mmCIF file of C-alpha atoms in Angstrom:
data_model
loop_
_atom_site.group_PDB
_atom_site.id
_atom_site.type_symbol
_atom_site.label_atom_id
_atom_site.label_comp_id
_atom_site.label_asym_id
_atom_site.label_seq_id
_atom_site.Cartn_x
_atom_site.Cartn_y
_atom_site.Cartn_z
ATOM 1 C CA UNK A 14 0.000 0.000 0.000
ATOM 2 C CA UNK A 15 1.105 3.517 -0.733
ATOM 3 C CA UNK A 16 1.539 6.110 1.972
ATOM 4 C CA UNK A 17 2.747 9.680 2.284
ATOM 5 C CA UNK A 18 4.326 11.412 5.255
ATOM 6 C CA UNK A 19 4.588 15.165 5.498
ATOM 7 C CA UNK A 20 6.982 16.322 8.186
ATOM 8 C CA UNK A 21 5.791 19.443 9.945
ATOM 9 C CA UNK A 22 2.109 20.243 10.141
ATOM 10 C CA UNK A 23 2.963 23.949 10.403
ATOM 11 C CA UNK A 24 5.828 25.823 8.768
ATOM 12 C CA UNK A 25 6.493 29.549 9.141
ATOM 13 C CA UNK A 26 8.885 31.517 6.966
ATOM 14 C CA UNK A 27 9.603 35.183 6.490
ATOM 15 C CA UNK A 28 8.630 36.867 3.254
ATOM 16 C CA UNK A 29 11.516 36.446 0.819
ATOM 17 C CA UNK A 30 12.934 33.405 2.598
ATOM 18 C CA UNK A 31 13.294 29.897 1.225
ATOM 19 C CA UNK A 32 10.268 27.632 1.477
ATOM 20 C CA UNK A 33 10.917 23.932 2.106
ATOM 21 C CA UNK A 34 8.015 21.553 2.681
ATOM 22 C CA UNK A 35 8.947 17.927 3.234
ATOM 23 C CA UNK A 36 7.287 14.838 1.804
ATOM 24 C CA UNK A 37 8.333 11.204 2.010
ATOM 25 C CA UNK A 38 6.466 8.408 0.309
ATOM 26 C CA UNK A 39 6.169 4.684 0.519
ATOM 27 C CA UNK A 40 5.403 2.829 -2.675
ATOM 28 C CA UNK A 41 5.939 -0.674 -3.949
ATOM 29 C CA UNK A 42 5.959 0.506 -7.547
ATOM 30 C CA UNK A 43 7.392 3.578 -9.256
ATOM 31 C CA UNK A 44 5.181 6.329 -7.922
ATOM 32 C CA UNK A 45 3.334 9.204 -9.447
ATOM 33 C CA UNK A 46 3.679 12.066 -6.979
ATOM 34 C CA UNK A 47 1.822 15.326 -6.666
ATOM 35 C CA UNK A 48 1.776 18.537 -4.689
ATOM 36 C CA UNK A 49 -1.529 20.331 -4.297
ATOM 37 C CA UNK A 50 -2.257 23.663 -2.609
ATOM 38 C CA UNK A 51 -5.470 24.571 -0.822
ATOM 39 C CA UNK A 52 -6.434 28.143 -0.044
ATOM 40 C CA UNK A 53 -9.071 28.789 2.631
ATOM 41 C CA UNK A 54 -12.527 27.559 1.674
ATOM 42 C CA UNK A 55 -11.367 26.402 -1.725
ATOM 43 C CA UNK A 56 -10.659 23.083 -3.413
ATOM 44 C CA UNK A 57 -7.268 21.644 -4.221
ATOM 45 C CA UNK A 58 -5.146 23.188 -6.953
ATOM 46 C CA UNK A 59 -2.356 21.220 -8.616
ATOM 47 C CA UNK A 60 1.084 22.760 -8.107
ATOM 48 C CA UNK A 61 3.182 20.130 -9.843
ATOM 49 C CA UNK A 62 3.500 16.421 -10.524
ATOM 50 C CA UNK A 63 6.187 13.779 -11.035
ATOM 51 C CA UNK A 64 5.446 10.992 -13.483
ATOM 52 C CA UNK A 65 8.863 9.349 -14.019
ATOM 53 C CA UNK A 66 10.239 11.907 -16.433
ATOM 54 C CA UNK A 67 12.678 14.545 -15.147
ATOM 55 C CA UNK A 68 13.429 14.229 -11.435
ATOM 56 C CA UNK A 69 13.333 17.997 -10.940
ATOM 57 C CA UNK A 70 9.810 19.169 -11.569
ATOM 58 C CA UNK A 71 8.821 22.793 -11.979
ATOM 59 C CA UNK A 72 5.339 23.900 -11.128
ATOM 60 C CA UNK A 73 3.226 26.997 -10.923
ATOM 61 C CA UNK A 74 3.916 30.078 -8.805
ATOM 62 C CA UNK A 75 7.678 29.439 -8.729
ATOM 63 C CA UNK A 76 7.490 26.126 -6.864
ATOM 64 C CA UNK A 77 9.558 23.094 -7.733
ATOM 65 C CA UNK A 78 10.137 19.629 -6.297
ATOM 66 C CA UNK A 79 12.857 17.046 -6.666
ATOM 67 C CA UNK A 80 12.157 13.319 -6.770
ATOM 68 C CA UNK A 81 14.865 11.382 -4.915
ATOM 69 C CA UNK A 82 14.315 7.660 -5.162
ATOM 70 C CA UNK A 83 17.155 6.796 -2.779
ATOM 71 C CA UNK A 84 15.575 8.940 -0.086
ATOM 72 C CA UNK A 85 11.939 8.221 -1.095
ATOM 73 C CA UNK A 86 11.395 11.951 -0.935
ATOM 74 C CA UNK A 87 9.606 14.590 -2.964
ATOM 75 C CA UNK A 88 10.219 17.852 -1.114
ATOM 76 C CA UNK A 89 8.650 21.089 -2.323
ATOM 77 C CA UNK A 90 10.720 24.271 -2.503
ATOM 78 C CA UNK A 91 10.432 27.894 -3.510
ATOM 79 C CA UNK A 92 13.428 30.229 -3.379
ATOM 80 C CA UNK A 93 11.574 33.279 -2.109
ATOM 81 C CA UNK A 94 8.289 33.177 -0.213
ATOM 82 C CA UNK A 95 5.514 35.614 -0.971
ATOM 83 C CA UNK A 96 2.620 36.527 1.271
ATOM 84 C CA UNK A 97 0.242 34.969 -1.247
ATOM 85 C CA UNK A 98 1.902 31.560 -0.704
ATOM 86 C CA UNK A 99 0.224 31.228 2.689
ATOM 87 C CA UNK A 100 -1.997 28.160 2.347
ATOM 88 C CA UNK A 101 -2.130 24.454 3.137
ATOM 89 C CA UNK A 102 -0.008 22.155 1.008
ATOM 90 C CA UNK A 103 -0.657 18.482 0.406
ATOM 91 C CA UNK A 104 1.665 15.849 -1.000
ATOM 92 C CA UNK A 105 -0.032 12.873 -2.650
ATOM 93 C CA UNK A 106 0.795 9.604 -4.355
ATOM 94 C CA UNK A 107 -1.308 7.976 -7.054
ATOM 95 C CA UNK A 108 -1.999 4.291 -6.678
ATOM 96 C CA UNK A 109 -4.203 1.414 -7.698
ATOM 97 C CA UNK A 110 -5.948 0.735 -10.961
ATOM 98 C CA UNK A 111 -8.189 3.688 -10.208
ATOM 99 C CA UNK A 112 -5.172 5.920 -9.614
ATOM 100 C CA UNK A 113 -6.826 7.311 -6.534
ATOM 101 C CA UNK A 114 -4.759 9.759 -4.544
ATOM 102 C CA UNK A 115 -3.390 9.002 -1.107
ATOM 103 C CA UNK A 116 -2.647 12.263 0.648
ATOM 104 C CA UNK A 117 -0.298 13.305 3.376
ATOM 105 C CA UNK A 118 -1.698 15.087 6.403
ATOM 106 C CA UNK A 119 -0.867 18.504 4.980
ATOM 107 C CA UNK A 120 1.444 21.357 5.931
ATOM 108 C CA UNK A 121 0.082 24.786 6.775
ATOM 109 C CA UNK A 122 2.464 27.429 5.477
ATOM 110 C CA UNK A 123 2.501 30.834 7.160
ATOM 111 C CA UNK A 124 4.440 33.687 5.586
ATOM 112 C CA UNK A 125 5.509 36.397 8.011
ATOM 113 C CA UNK A 126 5.982 40.002 6.889
ATOM 114 C CA UNK B 21 -13.100 26.108 -19.837
ATOM 115 C CA UNK B 22 -15.341 25.340 -16.892
ATOM 116 C CA UNK B 23 -13.836 23.434 -14.030
ATOM 117 C CA UNK B 24 -15.368 20.867 -11.703
ATOM 118 C CA UNK B 25 -18.429 22.257 -9.967
ATOM 119 C CA UNK B 26 -20.140 21.010 -6.831
ATOM 120 C CA UNK B 27 -23.427 21.820 -5.182
ATOM 121 C CA UNK B 28 -24.449 22.853 -2.684
ATOM 122 C CA UNK B 29 -21.387 24.664 -1.407
ATOM 123 C CA UNK B 30 -22.675 24.346 2.142
ATOM 124 C CA UNK B 31 -25.214 21.973 3.648
ATOM 125 C CA UNK B 32 -26.443 21.933 7.209
ATOM 126 C CA UNK B 33 -28.624 19.014 8.192
ATOM 127 C CA UNK B 34 -29.978 17.330 11.267
ATOM 128 C CA UNK B 35 -28.729 13.988 12.480
ATOM 129 C CA UNK B 36 -30.676 11.167 10.880
ATOM 130 C CA UNK B 37 -31.594 13.029 7.700
ATOM 131 C CA UNK B 38 -30.470 11.981 4.212
ATOM 132 C CA UNK B 39 -28.363 14.321 2.052
ATOM 133 C CA UNK B 40 -27.374 14.391 -1.601
ATOM 134 C CA UNK B 41 -24.221 16.055 -2.865
ATOM 135 C CA UNK B 42 -23.735 16.766 -6.538
ATOM 136 C CA UNK B 43 -20.646 16.910 -8.738
ATOM 137 C CA UNK B 44 -20.368 18.126 -12.330
ATOM 138 C CA UNK B 45 -17.005 17.052 -13.769
ATOM 139 C CA UNK B 46 -15.057 18.752 -16.497
ATOM 140 C CA UNK B 47 -16.604 18.003 -19.862
ATOM 141 C CA UNK B 48 -14.959 14.997 -21.488
ATOM 142 C CA UNK B 49 -13.475 13.651 -18.263
ATOM 143 C CA UNK B 50 -14.568 10.030 -17.897
ATOM 144 C CA UNK B 51 -12.940 9.398 -14.519
ATOM 145 C CA UNK B 52 -14.572 10.880 -11.418
ATOM 146 C CA UNK B 53 -13.502 10.661 -7.777
ATOM 147 C CA UNK B 54 -15.030 11.537 -4.431
ATOM 148 C CA UNK B 55 -12.876 12.391 -1.419
ATOM 149 C CA UNK B 56 -13.685 13.468 2.104
ATOM 150 C CA UNK B 57 -11.695 16.025 4.079
ATOM 151 C CA UNK B 58 -12.207 16.064 7.816
ATOM 152 C CA UNK B 59 -10.214 17.351 10.770
ATOM 153 C CA UNK B 60 -9.669 13.962 12.277
ATOM 154 C CA UNK B 61 -9.008 11.896 9.160
ATOM 155 C CA UNK B 62 -7.454 14.309 6.676
ATOM 156 C CA UNK B 63 -8.145 13.675 2.995
ATOM 157 C CA UNK B 64 -9.630 10.245 2.290
ATOM 158 C CA UNK B 65 -10.574 8.557 -0.968
ATOM 159 C CA UNK B 66 -14.206 7.455 -1.072
ATOM 160 C CA UNK B 67 -15.110 6.157 -4.520
ATOM 161 C CA UNK B 68 -14.081 6.177 -8.158
ATOM 162 C CA UNK B 69 -16.136 6.070 -11.331
ATOM 163 C CA UNK B 70 -14.956 5.186 -14.798
ATOM 164 C CA UNK B 71 -17.846 6.176 -17.021
ATOM 165 C CA UNK B 72 -20.980 5.155 -15.174
ATOM 166 C CA UNK B 73 -19.490 2.202 -13.350
ATOM 167 C CA UNK B 74 -17.794 2.222 -9.977
ATOM 168 C CA UNK B 75 -15.217 -0.545 -9.961
ATOM 169 C CA UNK B 76 -13.733 0.672 -6.693
ATOM 170 C CA UNK B 77 -16.031 1.359 -3.744
ATOM 171 C CA UNK B 78 -13.443 0.392 -1.171
ATOM 172 C CA UNK B 79 -13.240 3.805 0.409
ATOM 173 C CA UNK B 80 -16.893 4.222 1.332
ATOM 174 C CA UNK B 81 -16.911 4.334 5.150
ATOM 175 C CA UNK B 82 -20.233 2.582 5.696
ATOM 176 C CA UNK B 83 -23.292 1.252 3.899
ATOM 177 C CA UNK B 84 -25.003 4.591 4.599
ATOM 178 C CA UNK B 85 -22.858 6.044 1.817
ATOM 179 C CA UNK B 86 -23.665 5.444 -1.834
ATOM 180 C CA UNK B 87 -22.900 7.139 -5.108
ATOM 181 C CA UNK B 88 -24.073 7.000 -8.651
ATOM 182 C CA UNK B 89 -23.149 8.523 -11.938
ATOM 183 C CA UNK B 90 -25.458 8.834 -14.878
ATOM 184 C CA UNK B 91 -24.724 9.610 -18.502
ATOM 185 C CA UNK B 92 -21.025 9.451 -17.772
ATOM 186 C CA UNK B 93 -21.207 12.946 -16.359
ATOM 187 C CA UNK B 94 -22.939 14.171 -13.200
ATOM 188 C CA UNK B 95 -22.410 12.207 -10.005
ATOM 189 C CA UNK B 96 -24.393 12.209 -6.787
ATOM 190 C CA UNK B 97 -23.056 11.143 -3.409
ATOM 191 C CA UNK B 98 -25.835 10.184 -1.008
ATOM 192 C CA UNK B 99 -25.455 9.843 2.733
ATOM 193 C CA UNK B 100 -28.381 8.228 4.500
ATOM 194 C CA UNK B 101 -29.235 8.703 8.171
ATOM 195 C CA UNK B 102 -26.453 11.239 8.637
ATOM 196 C CA UNK B 103 -24.351 11.156 11.780
ATOM 197 C CA UNK B 104 -22.283 13.922 13.347
ATOM 198 C CA UNK B 105 -19.087 12.168 12.297
ATOM 199 C CA UNK B 106 -20.141 12.649 8.668
ATOM 200 C CA UNK B 107 -19.464 16.375 9.042
ATOM 201 C CA UNK B 108 -16.665 17.158 6.603
ATOM 202 C CA UNK B 109 -15.867 18.761 3.286
ATOM 203 C CA UNK B 110 -16.688 16.445 0.396
ATOM 204 C CA UNK B 111 -14.470 17.012 -2.626
ATOM 205 C CA UNK B 112 -15.038 15.791 -6.149
ATOM 206 C CA UNK B 113 -12.324 15.461 -8.780
ATOM 207 C CA UNK B 114 -12.255 14.425 -12.413
ATOM 208 C CA UNK B 115 -9.616 13.368 -14.900
ATOM 209 C CA UNK B 116 -9.171 12.130 -18.414
ATOM 210 C CA UNK B 117 -9.246 8.338 -18.395
ATOM 211 C CA UNK B 118 -5.782 6.926 -17.884
ATOM 212 C CA UNK B 119 -4.302 10.312 -17.098
ATOM 213 C CA UNK B 120 -2.576 11.223 -13.896
ATOM 214 C CA UNK B 121 -3.891 14.633 -13.020
ATOM 215 C CA UNK B 122 -7.104 15.041 -11.078
ATOM 216 C CA UNK B 123 -8.849 18.394 -11.070
ATOM 217 C CA UNK B 124 -10.774 19.240 -7.945
ATOM 218 C CA UNK B 125 -13.995 21.091 -7.353
ATOM 219 C CA UNK B 126 -14.468 23.617 -4.530
ATOM 220 C CA UNK B 127 -16.135 21.054 -2.282
ATOM 221 C CA UNK B 128 -19.358 20.803 -0.289
ATOM 222 C CA UNK B 129 -19.091 21.558 3.404
ATOM 223 C CA UNK B 130 -21.496 19.272 5.257
ATOM 224 C CA UNK B 131 -22.431 20.013 8.839
ATOM 225 C CA UNK B 132 -24.540 17.504 10.741
ATOM 226 C CA UNK B 133 -26.132 18.944 13.871
#
């Protein structure tokens, strides 16, 4: 069975600082991995995805993530945080014939002025 | 184009009542998913449709939950005899068959009093 672990339920960074949100996965097969963002009272918006092509994946809003098989990690980064990045971020792995998503518990990102 | 839409956006009901939640997927998307987001359980997969059939109902939490999809488009999630623990945000997502990316609707917030 697939699983996802997000380290840190809350992360605070200063505006302009590096954002690093951690995600580790467990998968018996090569995984498809995703990062989604959720703003208050909204649905989930796809930031980026890894589907066995390039290990460094670039997404929207300046975010990127690197797939590291040896570390079973897919951490999300952004060089310089903006106030508008404040939201909850979810890492997910796709599994099963239905390709349903298994989500991590989420990380709430706060950006301090 | 139009995204995934869900209705109602908010639903307040009394314990023991039945509720119906509706999802309109993106036109042309044959795969449809229901997820539940609650404080205690995070984001959980409920059910998946490919066309009008639901080959995977493994995520439905009890026999009070059912879902159908007609015409390969609109889906309805029905919860019978609602309980307080059913209070959550119910999210719908759709994707092109065989594709990896799921697009989410804004969700229905269900409150059971």
